[in-house]
C-alpha atoms as a PDB file:
ATOM      1  CA  MET A   1     121.480  28.580 149.347  1.00  0.00           C
ATOM      2  CA  ALA A   2     122.699  25.066 148.243  1.00  0.00           C
ATOM      3  CA  ASN A   3     124.944  24.386 151.276  1.00  0.00           C
ATOM      4  CA  LYS A   4     122.343  25.446 153.747  1.00  0.00           C
ATOM      5  CA  GLY A   5     120.741  22.890 155.858  1.00  0.00           C
ATOM      6  CA  PRO A   6     117.181  22.905 157.166  1.00  0.00           C
ATOM      7  CA  ALA A   7     116.298  25.342 159.792  1.00  0.00           C
ATOM      8  CA  TYR A   8     115.131  24.242 163.176  1.00  0.00           C
ATOM      9  CA  GLY A   9     113.695  25.776 166.421  1.00  0.00           C
ATOM     10  CA  MET A  10     113.842  29.502 167.068  1.00  0.00           C
ATOM     11  CA  SER A  11     115.830  30.058 163.490  1.00  0.00           C
ATOM     12  CA  ARG A  12     112.961  28.304 161.653  1.00  0.00           C
ATOM     13  CA  ASP A  13     110.299  30.427 163.632  1.00  0.00           C
ATOM     14  CA  VAL A  14     112.035  33.778 162.649  1.00  0.00           C
ATOM     15  CA  GLN A  15     112.574  32.520 158.940  1.00  0.00           C
ATOM     16  CA  SER A  16     108.728  31.706 158.730  1.00  0.00           C
ATOM     17  CA  LYS A  17     107.823  35.091 160.358  1.00  0.00           C
ATOM     18  CA  ILE A  18     109.903  36.967 157.903  1.00  0.00           C
ATOM     19  CA  GLU A  19     108.327  34.785 154.973  1.00  0.00           C
ATOM     20  CA  LYS A  20     105.052  35.871 156.193  1.00  0.00           C
ATOM     21  CA  LYS A  21     105.629  39.654 155.622  1.00  0.00           C
ATOM     22  CA  TYR A  22     106.250  38.798 151.759  1.00  0.00           C
ATOM     23  CA  ASP A  23     103.153  40.324 149.850  1.00  0.00           C
ATOM     24  CA  ASP A  24     101.935  38.459 146.496  1.00  0.00           C
ATOM     25  CA  GLU A  25      99.898  41.318 145.593  1.00  0.00           C
ATOM     26  CA  LEU A  26     102.552  43.764 146.099  1.00  0.00           C
ATOM     27  CA  GLU A  27     104.939  41.481 144.077  1.00  0.00           C
ATOM     28  CA  ASP A  28     102.272  41.708 141.033  1.00  0.00           C
ATOM     29  CA  ARG A  29     102.349  45.504 141.139  1.00  0.00           C
ATOM     30  CA  LEU A  30     106.184  45.726 141.398  1.00  0.00           C
ATOM     31  CA  VAL A  31     106.509  43.283 138.416  1.00  0.00           C
ATOM     32  CA  GLU A  32     104.250  45.695 136.584  1.00  0.00           C
ATOM     33  CA  TRP A  33     105.982  48.640 137.364  1.00  0.00           C
ATOM     34  CA  ILE A  34     109.479  47.007 136.623  1.00  0.00           C
ATOM     35  CA  VAL A  35     108.392  46.061 133.178  1.00  0.00           C
ATOM     36  CA  ALA A  36     106.580  49.319 132.593  1.00  0.00           C
ATOM     37  CA  GLN A  37     109.788  51.117 133.456  1.00  0.00           C
ATOM     38  CA  CYS A  38     112.261  48.992 131.856  1.00  0.00           C
ATOM     39  CA  GLY A  39     110.361  47.641 128.805  1.00  0.00           C
ATOM     40  CA  ALA A  40     109.405  43.929 128.004  1.00  0.00           C
ATOM     41  CA  ALA A  41     113.108  43.115 127.397  1.00  0.00           C
ATOM     42  CA  VAL A  42     113.422  42.260 131.102  1.00  0.00           C
ATOM     43  CA  GLY A  43     110.810  39.712 131.048  1.00  0.00           C
ATOM     44  CA  ARG A  44     108.574  38.482 133.794  1.00  0.00           C
ATOM     45  CA  PRO A  45     109.311  36.248 136.793  1.00  0.00           C
ATOM     46  CA  GLU A  46     107.411  33.061 137.689  1.00  0.00           C
ATOM     47  CA  ARG A  47     104.641  33.897 140.228  1.00  0.00           C
ATOM     48  CA  GLY A  48     105.859  33.561 143.884  1.00  0.00           C
ATOM     49  CA  ARG A  49     108.455  34.610 146.225  1.00  0.00           C
ATOM     50  CA  LEU A  50     111.241  32.257 144.687  1.00  0.00           C
ATOM     51  CA  GLY A  51     110.306  33.191 141.171  1.00  0.00           C
ATOM     52  CA  PHE A  52     110.607  36.844 142.049  1.00  0.00           C
ATOM     53  CA  GLN A  53     113.864  36.267 143.896  1.00  0.00           C
ATOM     54  CA  VAL A  54     115.424  34.330 140.778  1.00  0.00           C
ATOM     55  CA  TRP A  55     114.417  37.115 138.492  1.00  0.00           C
ATOM     56  CA  LEU A  56     115.950  39.777 140.247  1.00  0.00           C
ATOM     57  CA  LYS A  57     118.934  37.683 141.715  1.00  0.00           C
ATOM     58  CA  ASN A  58     121.871  38.553 139.273  1.00  0.00           C
ATOM     59  CA  GLY A  59     121.288  42.300 139.882  1.00  0.00           C
ATOM     60  CA  ILE A  60     120.654  43.128 136.172  1.00  0.00           C
ATOM     61  CA  VAL A  61     116.916  43.908 136.274  1.00  0.00           C
ATOM     62  CA  LEU A  62     117.482  45.779 139.323  1.00  0.00           C
ATOM     63  CA  SER A  63     120.417  47.911 137.755  1.00  0.00           C
ATOM     64  CA  ARG A  64     118.074  48.725 134.521  1.00  0.00           C
ATOM     65  CA  LEU A  65     115.298  49.786 136.827  1.00  0.00           C
ATOM     66  CA  VAL A  66     117.408  52.387 138.593  1.00  0.00           C
ATOM     67  CA  ASN A  67     119.172  53.562 135.329  1.00  0.00           C
ATOM     68  CA  SER A  68     115.820  54.035 133.992  1.00  0.00           C
ATOM     69  CA  LEU A  69     114.881  56.613 136.659  1.00  0.00           C
ATOM     70  CA  TYR A  70     117.972  58.902 135.518  1.00  0.00           C
ATOM     71  CA  PRO A  71     118.038  60.977 132.357  1.00  0.00           C
ATOM     72  CA  ASP A  72     119.894  59.580 129.406  1.00  0.00           C
ATOM     73  CA  GLY A  73     123.649  60.115 129.817  1.00  0.00           C
ATOM     74  CA  SER A  74     123.770  59.916 133.700  1.00  0.00           C
ATOM     75  CA  LYS A  75     123.318  56.110 134.336  1.00  0.00           C
ATOM     76  CA  PRO A  76     124.607  55.401 137.757  1.00  0.00           C
ATOM     77  CA  VAL A  77     125.105  51.566 137.283  1.00  0.00           C
ATOM     78  CA  LYS A  78     127.197  50.053 134.857  1.00  0.00           C
ATOM     79  CA  ILE A  79     125.407  46.950 133.316  1.00  0.00           C
ATOM     80  CA  PRO A  80     127.653  44.175 131.527  1.00  0.00           C
ATOM     81  CA  ASP A  81     126.944  43.008 127.983  1.00  0.00           C
ATOM     82  CA  THR A  82     126.269  39.464 129.395  1.00  0.00           C
ATOM     83  CA  PRO A  83     124.665  38.673 132.697  1.00  0.00           C
ATOM     84  CA  PRO A  84     127.122  37.752 135.364  1.00  0.00           C
ATOM     85  CA  THR A  85     127.287  34.010 136.277  1.00  0.00           C
ATOM     86  CA  MET A  86     129.795  34.178 139.049  1.00  0.00           C
ATOM     87  CA  VAL A  87     128.331  34.608 142.522  1.00  0.00           C
ATOM     88  CA  PHE A  88     130.540  37.493 143.532  1.00  0.00           C
ATOM     89  CA  LYS A  89     129.797  39.404 140.191  1.00  0.00           C
ATOM     90  CA  GLN A  90     125.985  39.048 140.568  1.00  0.00           C
ATOM     91  CA  MET A  91     126.239  40.128 144.372  1.00  0.00           C
ATOM     92  CA  GLU A  92     128.643  43.245 143.045  1.00  0.00           C
ATOM     93  CA  GLN A  93     125.808  44.139 140.650  1.00  0.00           C
ATOM     94  CA  ILE A  94     123.217  44.050 143.391  1.00  0.00           C
ATOM     95  CA  ALA A  95     125.437  46.335 145.648  1.00  0.00           C
ATOM     96  CA  GLN A  96     125.666  48.637 142.784  1.00  0.00           C
ATOM     97  CA  PHE A  97     121.892  48.966 142.624  1.00  0.00           C
ATOM     98  CA  LEU A  98     121.648  49.521 146.431  1.00  0.00           C
ATOM     99  CA  LYS A  99     124.258  52.407 146.255  1.00  0.00           C
ATOM    100  CA  ALA A 100     122.455  53.866 143.362  1.00  0.00           C
ATOM    101  CA  ALA A 101     119.165  53.684 145.203  1.00  0.00           C
ATOM    102  CA  GLU A 102     120.588  55.349 148.190  1.00  0.00           C
ATOM    103  CA  ASP A 103     122.059  58.077 145.957  1.00  0.00           C
ATOM    104  CA  TYR A 104     118.656  58.545 144.539  1.00  0.00           C
ATOM    105  CA  GLY A 105     117.270  59.161 147.808  1.00  0.00           C
ATOM    106  CA  VAL A 106     116.100  55.764 149.570  1.00  0.00           C
ATOM    107  CA  VAL A 107     116.958  56.121 153.158  1.00  0.00           C
ATOM    108  CA  LYS A 108     119.227  53.536 154.673  1.00  0.00           C
ATOM    109  CA  THR A 109     116.629  51.898 156.701  1.00  0.00           C
ATOM    110  CA  ASP A 110     114.612  51.257 153.572  1.00  0.00           C
ATOM    111  CA  VAL A 111     117.506  49.422 151.852  1.00  0.00           C
ATOM    112  CA  PHE A 112     117.803  45.756 152.024  1.00  0.00           C
ATOM    113  CA  GLN A 113     121.002  43.781 152.463  1.00  0.00           C
ATOM    114  CA  THR A 114     122.476  41.904 149.382  1.00  0.00           C
ATOM    115  CA  VAL A 115     121.970  38.511 151.146  1.00  0.00           C
ATOM    116  CA  ASP A 116     118.346  39.224 151.645  1.00  0.00           C
ATOM    117  CA  LEU A 117     118.037  39.031 147.778  1.00  0.00           C
ATOM    118  CA  PHE A 118     120.689  36.743 147.128  1.00  0.00           C
ATOM    119  CA  GLU A 119     119.953  34.027 149.311  1.00  0.00           C
ATOM    120  CA  ALA A 120     116.094  34.778 149.577  1.00  0.00           C
ATOM    121  CA  LYS A 121     116.460  35.555 153.351  1.00  0.00           C
ATOM    122  CA  ASP A 122     114.076  38.525 153.481  1.00  0.00           C
ATOM    123  CA  MET A 123     112.350  39.155 150.126  1.00  0.00           C
ATOM    124  CA  ALA A 124     109.875  41.341 151.831  1.00  0.00           C
ATOM    125  CA  ALA A 125     112.622  43.641 152.534  1.00  0.00           C
ATOM    126  CA  VAL A 126     113.460  43.569 148.808  1.00  0.00           C
ATOM    127  CA  GLN A 127     109.850  44.687 148.255  1.00  0.00           C
ATOM    128  CA  ARG A 128     110.165  47.553 150.754  1.00  0.00           C
ATOM    129  CA  THR A 129     113.270  49.004 148.842  1.00  0.00           C
ATOM    130  CA  LEU A 130     111.522  48.796 145.592  1.00  0.00           C
ATOM    131  CA  MET A 131     108.382  50.545 147.240  1.00  0.00           C
ATOM    132  CA  ALA A 132     110.638  53.329 148.544  1.00  0.00           C
ATOM    133  CA  LEU A 133     112.298  53.643 145.094  1.00  0.00           C
ATOM    134  CA  GLY A 134     108.903  53.878 143.252  1.00  0.00           C
ATOM    135  CA  SER A 135     107.461  56.607 146.012  1.00  0.00           C
ATOM    136  CA  LEU A 136     110.621  58.595 145.351  1.00  0.00           C
ATOM    137  CA  ALA A 137     110.092  58.385 141.512  1.00  0.00           C
ATOM    138  CA  VAL A 138     106.650  59.313 141.550  1.00  0.00           C
ATOM    139  CA  THR A 139     107.404  62.249 144.232  1.00  0.00           C
ATOM    140  CA  LYS A 140     110.127  63.618 141.931  1.00  0.00           C
ATOM    141  CA  ASN A 141     107.906  63.834 139.020  1.00  0.00           C
ATOM    142  CA  ASP A 142     110.802  64.483 136.678  1.00  0.00           C
ATOM    143  CA  GLY A 143     109.434  62.777 133.627  1.00  0.00           C
ATOM    144  CA  ASN A 144     111.562  59.667 134.094  1.00  0.00           C
ATOM    145  CA  TYR A 145     108.762  57.611 135.933  1.00  0.00           C
ATOM    146  CA  HIS A 146     106.858  55.219 133.849  1.00  0.00           C
ATOM    147  CA  GLY A 147     103.740  53.548 134.932  1.00  0.00           C
ATOM    148  CA  ASP A 148     100.599  54.154 136.826  1.00  0.00           C
ATOM    149  CA  PRO A 149     101.303  56.905 139.633  1.00  0.00           C
ATOM    150  CA  SER A 150      98.714  55.462 141.889  1.00  0.00           C
ATOM    151  CA  TRP A 151     100.882  52.302 142.321  1.00  0.00           C
ATOM    152  CA  PHE A 152     102.970  54.461 144.845  1.00  0.00           C
ATOM    153  CA  MET A 153     102.330  56.844 147.500  1.00  0.00           C
ATOM    154  CA  LYS A 154     103.984  60.136 147.137  1.00  0.00           C
ATOM    155  CA  LYS A 155     106.417  61.115 149.887  1.00  0.00           C
ATOM    156  CA  ALA A 156     105.801  64.388 152.097  1.00  0.00           C
ATOM    157  CA  GLN A 157     107.432  67.214 150.611  1.00  0.00           C
ATOM    158  CA  GLU A 158     108.749  70.525 152.391  1.00  0.00           C
ATOM    159  CA  HIS A 159     106.661  73.466 152.414  1.00  0.00           C
ATOM    160  CA  LYS A 160     108.726  76.303 153.303  1.00  0.00           C
ATOM    161  CA  ARG A 161     107.042  79.518 154.673  1.00  0.00           C
ATOM    162  CA  GLU A 162     108.392  82.995 154.730  1.00  0.00           C
ATOM    163  CA  PHE A 163     107.391  85.660 157.322  1.00  0.00           C
ATOM    164  CA  THR A 164     108.054  89.342 157.416  1.00  0.00           C
ATOM    165  CA  GLU A 165     109.871  91.052 160.398  1.00  0.00           C
ATOM    166  CA  SER A 166     106.485  92.597 161.554  1.00  0.00           C
ATOM    167  CA  GLN A 167     104.609  89.173 161.465  1.00  0.00           C
ATOM    168  CA  LEU A 168     107.407  87.758 163.633  1.00  0.00           C
ATOM    169  CA  LYS A 169     107.086  90.590 166.171  1.00  0.00           C
ATOM    170  CA  GLU A 170     103.387  90.086 166.119  1.00  0.00           C
ATOM    171  CA  GLY A 171     104.022  86.470 167.363  1.00  0.00           C
ATOM    172  CA  LYS A 172     105.890  87.517 170.236  1.00  0.00           C
ATOM    173  CA  ASN A 173     102.785  89.078 171.617  1.00  0.00           C
ATOM    174  CA  VAL A 174     100.543  86.191 171.569  1.00  0.00           C
ATOM    175  CA  ILE A 175     100.621  83.679 174.554  1.00  0.00           C
ATOM    176  CA  GLY A 176      99.973  80.251 173.483  1.00  0.00           C
ATOM    177  CA  LEU A 177      97.524  78.115 175.447  1.00  0.00           C
ATOM    178  CA  GLN A 178     100.203  75.624 175.874  1.00  0.00           C
ATOM    179  CA  MET A 179     101.663  78.033 178.197  1.00  0.00           C
ATOM    180  CA  GLY A 180      98.583  78.214 180.180  1.00  0.00           C
ATOM    181  CA  SER A 181      96.350  81.229 180.992  1.00  0.00           C
ATOM    182  CA  ASN A 182      94.983  82.648 184.235  1.00  0.00           C
ATOM    183  CA  LYS A 183      92.247  84.751 182.869  1.00  0.00           C
ATOM    184  CA  GLY A 184      89.264  84.437 185.349  1.00  0.00           C
ATOM    185  CA  ALA A 185      91.097  81.789 187.371  1.00  0.00           C
ATOM    186  CA  SER A 186      91.894  81.945 191.091  1.00  0.00           C
ATOM    187  CA  GLN A 187      92.181  79.674 193.932  1.00  0.00           C
ATOM    188  CA  ALA A 188      89.478  81.390 195.732  1.00  0.00           C
ATOM    189  CA  GLY A 189      86.929  79.204 197.539  1.00  0.00           C
ATOM    190  CA  MET A 190      89.090  75.973 196.901  1.00  0.00           C
ATOM    191  CA  SER A 191      89.433  73.713 199.818  1.00  0.00           C
ATOM    192  CA  TYR A 192      91.600  70.649 200.217  1.00  0.00           C
ATOM    193  CA  GLY A 193      89.913  69.049 203.219  1.00  0.00           C
ATOM    194  CA  ARG A 194      90.496  69.377 206.824  1.00  0.00           C
ATOM    195  CA  PRO A 195      93.772  70.875 207.913  1.00  0.00           C
ATOM    196  CA  ARG A 196      96.251  68.877 209.496  1.00  0.00           C
ATOM    197  CA  GLN A 197      95.906  68.100 213.229  1.00  0.00           C
ATOM    198  CA  ILE A 198      98.846  68.224 214.988  1.00  0.00           C
ATOM    199  CA  ILE A 199      98.456  66.629 218.593  1.00  0.00           C
ATOM    200  CA  SER A 200     101.173  67.198 221.151  1.00  0.00           C
END
């Protein structure tokens, strides 16, 4: 971030549109969830987009969050004893979180890019990833989610149905209305105007 100059023209417009997608109320909810999930040891960020970014930037808070969603003994992300200070180590820690989030079930389209967080390019994408992770945790309902379940929407779940052979055979005899029906319908009495006059 230090070696980037100011943005002008179209790139400035694009960046300002991205920044407008960031939701301050959602930030508050996500901070409450992360603290409830990981414990008070993770601390709290300064309010605002940049405070949230600085809090998550080294990847440690994110790694603790995703590890807390797994049962003891099966933590997917290795957390170093001291927070990484070198840039590539911090980015590597974020990348480990992203892989663990995908393994947990977050779809690729909901996962942010490392630079979105590290350089604060798109903090709204970071929020979307955390929302998707929270929704999955609430939906799984495996006892590893901590916090208010109403903070996240449950994902739709599969509802498989079983039919007997006789039920399947009965279904073949029904003509759906999408296929059309000719009961009581005919073209009798229909006129389309005068017939075509051919003059030779």
